[in-house]
Amino acid sequence: MYTTERLKTIRKQHGYTIYQMAEKIGITPSFYSQIENKRRRLFYDTACLIARVFDMKPDEIFYINK
């Protein structure tokens, strides 16, 4: 699973819309959507903000424990 697919899955599992996530981390909904749709690169600092929303470590967004 790609990181972007993982982001979308985690967001939906927590019941957040793209608009809600963007608001929580301080970016535009368009920018957040572009990250999830592989049009923008997910940088580590943004991953840290997203991870904080989900009470996760940033590495958990990038890597899947099997």
PDB file of C-alpha atoms in Angstrom:
ATOM      1  CA  MET A   1       0.000   0.000   0.000  1.00  0.00           C
ATOM      2  CA  TYR A   2       1.356   3.400  -0.962  1.00  0.00           C
ATOM      3  CA  THR A   3       1.704   6.081   1.696  1.00  0.00           C
ATOM      4  CA  THR A   4      -1.002   8.132  -0.003  1.00  0.00           C
ATOM      5  CA  GLU A   5      -3.428   5.213   0.061  1.00  0.00           C
ATOM      6  CA  ARG A   6      -2.572   4.660   3.709  1.00  0.00           C
ATOM      7  CA  LEU A   7      -3.304   8.317   4.486  1.00  0.00           C
ATOM      8  CA  LYS A   8      -6.714   8.087   2.868  1.00  0.00           C
ATOM      9  CA  THR A   9      -7.514   4.832   4.689  1.00  0.00           C
ATOM     10  CA  ILE A  10      -6.486   6.209   8.091  1.00  0.00           C
ATOM     11  CA  ARG A  11      -8.413   9.445   7.515  1.00  0.00           C
ATOM     12  CA  LYS A  12     -11.580   7.569   6.589  1.00  0.00           C
ATOM     13  CA  GLN A  13     -11.202   5.151   9.525  1.00  0.00           C
ATOM     14  CA  HIS A  14     -11.188   8.162  11.842  1.00  0.00           C
ATOM     15  CA  GLY A  15     -14.212   9.661  10.092  1.00  0.00           C
ATOM     16  CA  TYR A  16     -12.527  12.843   8.835  1.00  0.00           C
ATOM     17  CA  THR A  17     -13.186  14.556   5.536  1.00  0.00           C
ATOM     18  CA  ILE A  18     -10.430  16.120   3.480  1.00  0.00           C
ATOM     19  CA  TYR A  19     -11.700  19.526   4.607  1.00  0.00           C
ATOM     20  CA  GLN A  20     -11.531  18.576   8.287  1.00  0.00           C
ATOM     21  CA  MET A  21      -8.014  17.168   7.970  1.00  0.00           C
ATOM     22  CA  ALA A  22      -6.783  20.218   6.124  1.00  0.00           C
ATOM     23  CA  GLU A  23      -8.211  22.479   8.821  1.00  0.00           C
ATOM     24  CA  LYS A  24      -6.648  20.417  11.613  1.00  0.00           C
ATOM     25  CA  ILE A  25      -3.151  20.626  10.136  1.00  0.00           C
ATOM     26  CA  GLY A  26      -3.357  24.164   8.755  1.00  0.00           C
ATOM     27  CA  ILE A  27      -3.288  23.634   4.997  1.00  0.00           C
ATOM     28  CA  THR A  28      -5.894  24.094   2.284  1.00  0.00           C
ATOM     29  CA  PRO A  29      -8.241  21.243   1.398  1.00  0.00           C
ATOM     30  CA  SER A  30      -6.886  21.400  -2.145  1.00  0.00           C
ATOM     31  CA  PHE A  31      -3.327  20.890  -0.918  1.00  0.00           C
ATOM     32  CA  TYR A  32      -4.352  17.966   1.302  1.00  0.00           C
ATOM     33  CA  SER A  33      -6.284  16.377  -1.559  1.00  0.00           C
ATOM     34  CA  GLN A  34      -3.264  16.707  -3.824  1.00  0.00           C
ATOM     35  CA  ILE A  35      -1.146  14.849  -1.257  1.00  0.00           C
ATOM     36  CA  GLU A  36      -3.638  11.984  -1.090  1.00  0.00           C
ATOM     37  CA  ASN A  37      -3.896  11.868  -4.879  1.00  0.00           C
ATOM     38  CA  LYS A  38      -0.114  11.822  -5.478  1.00  0.00           C
ATOM     39  CA  ARG A  39      -0.017  15.292  -7.023  1.00  0.00           C
ATOM     40  CA  ARG A  40       2.070  16.724  -4.185  1.00  0.00           C
ATOM     41  CA  ARG A  41       4.821  15.107  -2.209  1.00  0.00           C
ATOM     42  CA  LEU A  42       4.187  14.336   1.449  1.00  0.00           C
ATOM     43  CA  PHE A  43       7.030  15.918   3.383  1.00  0.00           C
ATOM     44  CA  TYR A  44       8.035  14.695   6.810  1.00  0.00           C
ATOM     45  CA  ASP A  45       6.910  17.881   8.604  1.00  0.00           C
ATOM     46  CA  THR A  46       3.414  17.524   7.133  1.00  0.00           C
ATOM     47  CA  ALA A  47       3.403  13.828   8.035  1.00  0.00           C
ATOM     48  CA  CYS A  48       4.226  14.840  11.632  1.00  0.00           C
ATOM     49  CA  LEU A  49       1.180  17.122  11.736  1.00  0.00           C
ATOM     50  CA  ILE A  50      -1.046  14.408  10.305  1.00  0.00           C
ATOM     51  CA  ALA A  51       0.338  11.808  12.709  1.00  0.00           C
ATOM     52  CA  ARG A  52      -0.414  14.083  15.655  1.00  0.00           C
ATOM     53  CA  VAL A  53      -4.083  14.275  14.615  1.00  0.00           C
ATOM     54  CA  PHE A  54      -4.291  10.473  14.633  1.00  0.00           C
ATOM     55  CA  ASP A  55      -2.144  10.050  17.771  1.00  0.00           C
ATOM     56  CA  MET A  56       0.425   8.106  15.759  1.00  0.00           C
ATOM     57  CA  LYS A  57       4.155   8.285  15.169  1.00  0.00           C
ATOM     58  CA  PRO A  58       5.053   9.801  11.782  1.00  0.00           C
ATOM     59  CA  ASP A  59       6.835   6.584  10.795  1.00  0.00           C
ATOM     60  CA  GLU A  60       3.548   4.703  11.150  1.00  0.00           C
ATOM     61  CA  ILE A  61       2.196   6.709   8.233  1.00  0.00           C
ATOM     62  CA  PHE A  62       5.118   5.767   5.999  1.00  0.00           C
ATOM     63  CA  TYR A  63       5.565   2.137   7.052  1.00  0.00           C
ATOM     64  CA  ILE A  64       3.124  -0.675   7.640  1.00  0.00           C
ATOM     65  CA  ASN A  65       3.863  -3.230  10.329  1.00  0.00           C
ATOM     66  CA  LYS A  66       3.201  -6.709   9.009  1.00  0.00           C
TER      67      LYS A  66
END
